[in-house]
Structure formats: structure tokens, C-alpha cells
Coordinates of N, CA and C in Angstrom, one line a residue:
M1 N 0.8 -1.2 0.0 CA 0.0 0.0 0.0 C 0.9 1.2 0.0
A2 N 0.6 2.2 -0.8 CA 1.4 3.4 -0.9 C 0.6 4.6 -0.2
F3 N 1.3 5.3 0.6 CA 0.8 6.4 1.4 C 1.2 7.8 0.9
K4 N 0.2 8.7 1.0 CA 0.5 10.1 0.7 C 1.3 10.8 1.7
R5 N 1.1 10.4 3.0 CA 1.8 11.1 4.1 C 2.3 10.0 5.1
L6 N 3.5 9.6 4.9 CA 4.1 8.5 5.6 C 4.9 9.0 6.8
L7 N 4.6 8.5 8.0 CA 5.4 8.8 9.2 C 6.3 7.7 9.5
V8 N 7.6 8.0 9.6 CA 8.6 6.9 9.9 C 9.2 7.2 11.3
I9 N 9.2 6.2 12.1 CA 9.8 6.3 13.5 C 11.0 5.4 13.4
A10 N 12.2 5.9 13.6 CA 13.4 5.1 13.5 C 14.5 5.8 14.2
N11 N 15.5 5.1 14.7 CA 16.7 5.7 15.3 C 17.9 5.3 14.5
E12 N 18.8 4.5 15.1 CA 20.0 4.1 14.3 C 19.7 3.5 13.0
T13 N 18.6 2.7 12.9 CA 18.3 2.1 11.7 C 17.9 3.0 10.5
I14 N 17.8 4.3 10.8 CA 17.5 5.3 9.8 C 18.6 5.3 8.7
A15 N 19.7 4.8 9.1 CA 20.9 4.8 8.2 C 20.8 3.6 7.2
G16 N 19.9 2.7 7.4 CA 19.8 1.5 6.6 C 19.2 1.7 5.2
A17 N 19.9 1.2 4.2 CA 19.4 1.2 2.8 C 18.1 0.4 2.7
G18 N 18.0 -0.6 3.5 CA 16.8 -1.4 3.5 C 15.6 -0.6 3.9
L19 N 15.8 0.2 4.9 CA 14.7 1.1 5.4 C 14.3 2.1 4.3
H20 N 15.3 2.7 3.6 CA 15.1 3.6 2.6 C 14.3 3.0 1.4
S21 N 14.6 1.7 1.1 CA 13.9 1.0 0.1 C 12.5 0.8 0.5
Q22 N 12.2 0.4 1.7 CA 10.9 0.2 2.2 C 10.1 1.6 2.2
I23 N 10.7 2.7 2.5 CA 10.1 4.0 2.5 C 9.7 4.3 1.1
R24 N 10.6 4.0 0.1 CA 10.2 4.3 -1.3 C 9.0 3.5 -1.7
E25 N 9.0 2.2 -1.3 CA 7.9 1.3 -1.7 C 6.6 1.8 -1.1
M26 N 6.6 2.4 0.1 CA 5.4 2.7 0.8 C 4.9 4.1 0.6
T27 N 5.7 4.9 -0.2 CA 5.3 6.3 -0.5 C 4.7 6.4 -1.9
S28 N 3.5 7.0 -2.0 CA 2.9 7.1 -3.3 C 3.6 8.3 -4.1
E29 N 3.4 8.3 -5.3 CA 4.0 9.3 -6.2 C 3.5 10.7 -5.7
G30 N 4.4 11.6 -5.5 CA 4.0 12.9 -4.9 C 3.7 12.9 -3.4
G31 N 4.0 11.8 -2.8 CA 3.8 11.7 -1.3 C 4.9 12.3 -0.5
R32 N 4.6 12.5 0.7 CA 5.6 13.1 1.7 C 5.9 12.2 2.8
V33 N 7.1 12.3 3.3 CA 7.6 11.4 4.4 C 8.1 12.4 5.5
I34 N 7.7 12.1 6.7 CA 8.3 12.8 7.8 C 8.9 11.7 8.7
I35 N 10.2 11.9 9.1 CA 10.9 11.0 9.9 C 11.1 11.6 11.2
I36 N 10.8 10.7 12.2 CA 11.0 11.1 13.6 C 12.1 10.2 14.2
V37 N 13.2 10.8 14.7 CA 14.3 10.0 15.3 C 14.3 10.4 16.8
P38 N 13.9 9.4 17.6 CA 13.9 9.7 19.0 C 15.4 9.9 19.5
A39 N 15.6 10.9 20.3 CA 17.0 11.1 20.8 C 17.3 10.2 21.9
L40 N 18.0 9.1 21.6 CA 18.3 8.1 22.6 C 19.6 8.4 23.3
G41 N 19.6 8.1 24.6 CA 20.8 8.2 25.4 C 20.7 7.3 26.6
S42 N 21.7 7.3 27.4 CA 21.6 6.5 28.6 C 20.7 7.2 29.7
R43 N 20.2 6.4 30.6 CA 19.5 7.0 31.7 C 20.3 8.0 32.5
L44 N 21.6 7.7 32.7 CA 22.4 8.7 33.4 C 22.5 10.0 32.7
Q45 N 22.6 10.0 31.4 CA 22.6 11.2 30.6 C 21.4 12.1 30.9
Y46 N 20.2 11.4 31.0 CA 19.0 12.2 31.2 C 18.9 12.6 32.7
I47 N 19.3 11.8 33.6 CA 19.3 12.1 35.0 C 20.1 13.4 35.2
F48 N 21.3 13.4 34.6 CA 22.2 14.6 34.7 C 22.0 15.6 33.7
S49 N 20.9 15.6 33.0 CA 20.5 16.6 32.0 C 21.5 16.7 30.8
D50 N 22.2 15.6 30.5 CA 23.2 15.7 29.4 C 22.5 15.1 28.2
V51 N 21.6 15.9 27.6 CA 20.8 15.4 26.5 C 21.3 16.0 25.2
D52 N 22.3 16.8 25.2 CA 22.8 17.4 24.0 C 23.4 16.4 23.0
K53 N 24.3 15.6 23.5 CA 25.0 14.6 22.7 C 24.0 13.6 22.0
P54 N 23.1 13.0 22.7 CA 22.1 12.1 22.0 C 21.3 12.9 20.9
R55 N 20.9 14.1 21.2 CA 20.1 14.9 20.3 C 21.0 15.2 19.1
E56 N 22.2 15.6 19.3 CA 23.1 15.9 18.2 C 23.4 14.7 17.3
H57 N 23.6 13.5 17.9 CA 23.8 12.3 17.1 C 22.5 11.9 16.3
A58 N 21.4 12.1 16.9 CA 20.1 11.8 16.3 C 19.9 12.8 15.1
R59 N 20.2 14.0 15.3 CA 20.1 15.0 14.2 C 21.0 14.7 13.0
E60 N 22.3 14.2 13.3 CA 23.2 13.9 12.3 C 22.6 12.7 11.4
R61 N 22.1 11.7 12.1 CA 21.5 10.5 11.4 C 20.3 11.0 10.6
L62 N 19.5 11.8 11.2 CA 18.3 12.3 10.5 C 18.7 13.1 9.2
D63 N 19.6 14.0 9.4 CA 20.0 14.9 8.2 C 20.5 14.0 7.1
A64 N 21.4 13.0 7.4 CA 21.9 12.2 6.4 C 20.8 11.4 5.7
S65 N 19.9 10.9 6.4 CA 18.8 10.1 5.9 C 17.9 11.0 5.0
I66 N 17.6 12.1 5.4 CA 16.7 13.0 4.6 C 17.4 13.4 3.3
A67 N 18.7 13.6 3.4 CA 19.5 14.0 2.1 C 19.4 12.8 1.2
A68 N 19.6 11.6 1.7 CA 19.6 10.4 0.8 C 18.2 10.2 0.2
L69 N 17.2 10.3 1.0 CA 15.8 10.2 0.4 C 15.5 11.2 -0.6
R70 N 15.9 12.4 -0.3 CA 15.6 13.5 -1.3 C 16.4 13.3 -2.6
A71 N 17.6 12.8 -2.5 CA 18.4 12.5 -3.7 C 17.7 11.4 -4.5
S72 N 16.9 10.6 -3.9 CA 16.2 9.5 -4.7 C 14.8 10.0 -5.1
G73 N 14.5 11.3 -4.9 CA 13.3 11.8 -5.3 C 12.1 11.8 -4.4
I74 N 12.4 11.5 -3.1 CA 11.3 11.5 -2.1 C 11.3 12.8 -1.3
D75 N 10.1 13.4 -1.2 CA 9.9 14.6 -0.4 C 9.9 14.2 1.1
A76 N 11.1 14.4 1.7 CA 11.3 14.0 3.1 C 11.7 15.2 4.0
E77 N 11.2 15.1 5.2 CA 11.6 16.1 6.2 C 11.6 15.3 7.5
G78 N 12.1 15.9 8.6 CA 12.1 15.2 9.8 C 12.5 16.0 11.0
E79 N 12.3 15.4 12.2 CA 12.6 16.1 13.4 C 13.2 15.0 14.4
V80 N 14.0 15.6 15.3 CA 14.4 14.7 16.5 C 13.3 14.8 17.5
G81 N 12.8 13.6 17.9 CA 11.7 13.5 18.8 C 12.0 13.1 20.2
D82 N 11.0 12.9 20.9 CA 11.1 12.5 22.3 C 11.9 11.2 22.5
V83 N 12.5 11.0 23.6 CA 13.3 9.8 23.8 C 12.4 8.6 23.8
N84 N 11.2 8.7 24.2 CA 10.2 7.6 24.2 C 9.6 7.5 22.8
P85 N 9.8 6.4 22.1 CA 9.3 6.3 20.7 C 7.8 6.4 20.6
V86 N 7.0 6.0 21.6 CA 5.6 6.1 21.6 C 5.2 7.6 21.7
R87 N 5.8 8.3 22.6 CA 5.5 9.7 22.8 C 6.0 10.5 21.5
A88 N 7.1 10.1 21.0 CA 7.5 10.7 19.7 C 6.5 10.5 18.6
F89 N 6.0 9.3 18.5 CA 4.9 9.0 17.6 C 3.7 9.9 17.8
E90 N 3.2 9.9 19.1 CA 2.0 10.7 19.4 C 2.2 12.2 19.0
D91 N 3.4 12.7 19.3 CA 3.6 14.1 19.0 C 3.6 14.4 17.5
A92 N 4.2 13.4 16.7 CA 4.3 13.6 15.3 C 2.9 13.5 14.6
V93 N 2.1 12.5 15.1 CA 0.8 12.3 14.5 C -0.1 13.6 14.7
A94 N 0.1 14.2 15.8 CA -0.7 15.4 16.1 C -0.4 16.5 15.1
V95 N 0.8 16.6 14.7 CA 1.3 17.7 13.8 C 1.2 17.3 12.3
F96 N 1.7 16.1 12.0 CA 1.8 15.7 10.6 C 0.6 15.1 10.0
E97 N -0.3 14.5 10.8 CA -1.5 13.8 10.3 C -1.2 12.8 9.2
P98 N -0.4 11.8 9.4 CA -0.1 10.8 8.4 C -1.3 9.9 8.1
D99 N -1.1 9.2 6.9 CA -2.1 8.2 6.6 C -1.5 6.8 6.7
G100 N -0.2 6.7 7.1 CA 0.4 5.4 7.3 C 1.7 5.6 8.2
V101 N 2.1 4.6 8.9 CA 3.2 4.7 9.8 C 4.2 3.5 9.5
L102 N 5.4 3.8 9.6 CA 6.5 2.7 9.4 C 7.4 2.9 10.6
V103 N 7.6 1.8 11.4 CA 8.5 1.8 12.5 C 9.6 0.8 12.2
S104 N 10.8 1.3 12.4 CA 12.0 0.6 12.1 C 12.8 0.2 13.3
T105 N 13.2 -1.0 13.5 CA 13.9 -1.5 14.6 C 15.1 -2.3 14.2
H106 N 16.0 -2.5 15.2 CA 17.1 -3.5 15.0 C 16.4 -4.9 15.1
P107 N 17.1 -5.9 14.8 CA 16.6 -7.3 15.0 C 16.4 -7.6 16.5
E108 N 15.5 -8.6 16.7 CA 15.4 -9.1 18.1 C 16.7 -9.5 18.7
G109 N 16.9 -9.2 19.9 CA 18.1 -9.4 20.6 C 19.0 -8.2 20.6
R110 N 18.8 -7.2 19.7 CA 19.5 -6.0 19.7 C 18.6 -4.8 19.9
S111 N 17.3 -5.0 19.8 CA 16.3 -3.9 19.8 C 15.7 -3.8 21.2
H112 N 16.0 -2.7 21.8 CA 15.3 -2.3 23.1 C 13.8 -2.0 22.8
W113 N 13.5 -1.5 21.6 CA 12.1 -1.2 21.3 C 11.3 -2.5 21.2
L114 N 11.9 -3.5 20.7 CA 11.1 -4.8 20.6 C 11.0 -5.4 22.0
E115 N 12.1 -5.3 22.8 CA 12.0 -5.9 24.1 C 10.9 -5.2 25.0
R116 N 10.8 -3.9 24.8 CA 9.8 -3.2 25.6 C 8.4 -3.1 24.9
G117 N 8.3 -3.8 23.7 CA 7.0 -3.8 23.0 C 6.5 -2.5 22.4
E118 N 7.5 -1.6 22.1 CA 7.2 -0.3 21.6 C 6.3 -0.3 20.3
V119 N 6.6 -1.3 19.4 CA 5.9 -1.3 18.1 C 4.4 -1.6 18.4
E120 N 4.2 -2.6 19.3 CA 2.8 -2.9 19.7 C 2.1 -1.8 20.4
K121 N 2.8 -1.1 21.2 CA 2.3 0.1 21.9 C 1.8 1.2 20.9
I122 N 2.7 1.4 19.9 CA 2.3 2.3 18.8 C 1.0 1.9 18.1
R123 N 1.0 0.6 17.7 CA -0.2 0.0 17.0 C -1.4 0.2 17.9
N124 N -1.3 0.1 19.2 CA -2.5 0.2 20.1 C -2.9 1.6 20.3
K125 N -2.1 2.6 19.9 CA -2.4 4.0 20.1 C -3.1 4.6 18.8
T126 N -3.3 3.8 17.7 CA -3.8 4.4 16.5 C -4.6 3.5 15.7
D127 N -5.5 4.0 14.9 CA -6.2 3.2 13.9 C -5.5 3.2 12.5
L128 N -4.4 4.0 12.4 CA -3.6 4.0 11.2 C -2.9 2.7 11.0
P129 N -2.7 2.4 9.7 CA -1.9 1.2 9.4 C -0.5 1.4 9.9
V130 N 0.1 0.5 10.7 CA 1.4 0.5 11.2 C 2.2 -0.7 10.7
E131 N 3.2 -0.4 9.9 CA 4.1 -1.4 9.4 C 5.4 -1.4 10.2
H132 N 6.0 -2.6 10.4 CA 7.2 -2.7 11.1 C 8.3 -3.3 10.2
V133 N 9.5 -2.7 10.1 CA 10.6 -3.3 9.3 C 11.8 -3.4 10.3
V134 N 12.4 -4.6 10.1 CA 13.7 -4.8 10.9 C 14.8 -4.5 10.0
V135 N 15.8 -3.7 10.5 CA 17.0 -3.4 9.7 C 18.2 -3.9 10.5
D136 N 18.9 -4.8 9.9 CA 20.1 -5.3 10.6 C 21.4 -4.6 10.0
L137 N 21.8 -3.5 10.6 CA 22.9 -2.8 10.1 C 24.2 -3.6 10.2
T138 N 24.3 -4.6 11.1 CA 25.6 -5.3 11.2 C 25.9 -6.2 10.1
T139 N 24.8 -6.7 9.4 CA 25.1 -7.6 8.2 C 25.1 -6.9 6.9
H140 N 24.7 -5.6 6.9 CA 24.7 -4.9 5.6 C 25.5 -3.7 5.6
L141 N 26.4 -3.5 6.5 CA 27.2 -2.3 6.6 C 28.0 -2.0 5.3
A142 N 28.5 -3.1 4.7 CA 29.3 -2.9 3.5 C 28.5 -2.4 2.3
E143 N 27.2 -2.7 2.4 CA 26.3 -2.2 1.3 C 25.6 -0.9 1.6
E144 N 25.7 -0.4 2.8 CA 25.1 0.8 3.2 C 25.7 2.0 2.6
H145 N 24.9 3.0 2.2 CA 25.4 4.3 1.7 C 25.6 5.3 2.8
L146 N 24.9 5.1 3.9 CA 25.0 5.9 5.1 C 25.7 5.2 6.2
T147 N 26.5 5.8 7.0 CA 27.2 5.2 8.1 C 26.5 5.5 9.4
P148 N 26.1 4.5 10.2 CA 25.5 4.8 11.5 C 26.5 5.5 12.4
V149 N 26.0 6.4 13.2 CA 26.9 7.1 14.2 C 27.1 6.2 15.4

């Protein structure tokens, strides 16, 4: 199914060519994509209010991904979102009003989002179609055009 307004929630996997391919498949001609990259960091960083580094790294990944998508002809924009992917999703839906959602995670065993059930939580928060794609950057790094930070 191709969407006119696709919301993508991803963090490190935003650098994956597999994710970019999935975004292209899910975006209709003339469609728009907004990417939300939650600013992840350690609990200690947040306790001590050291949130600048995680936000900076998230912004770098986001900017590289947007540039790659635009180079392939996709109208893409994005923001660094809340550290909580569900909250980041809720904030983005309120502003962007998508007609479809794509959540990207690392594979099981590497994905904290899967361990905490974040994809299911997002699905339970909306009536929108929510797709989930697993991107394994460790097996495809040689093929990637973007480098994860």
C-alpha cells in the first residue's frame, strides 16, 4: 500500500538502505515522508541533563537520511523526537497527520524497542496502518550508503 503522508519512526536504523527501500515502496507518487528520530541516550545522561549529545547524534543521522531520500526523489523532512518512541509517535501524529506509519527497529536481541513492546504500543495508540521493518545494520554495513553514528 502506498501512502501520501508516511510517518517513519526510527533511530539508528534510519541509516539503513533497507529502510530507505521500504520507504520508497510505501510512499505514493507525490507523497511526503516525515521521519522522527527519538533522541536516545543512557538513563544517566537524562538524569544529569546531558541530552545534547544524543540529540546531536540523532540530528546527524536524520539529516543524512533526509538527504539520501531527497536524492532519490522522495519529499522527506524530519525532526528529532522525544526519547520515548511512543511519545515521539504521538507528538508527530498530532502535527503531521499521516495516513500510514512505518516503525524501524534493530533485529530481536539488539532492539530495546522490541524488548519493551514499543511497536505494539504504537499500534495500540492508533487506527492508522502501522508497518514494522527490521533493519540489521551489522550484516549490511558494506552495502550501506550511510554510516551509523
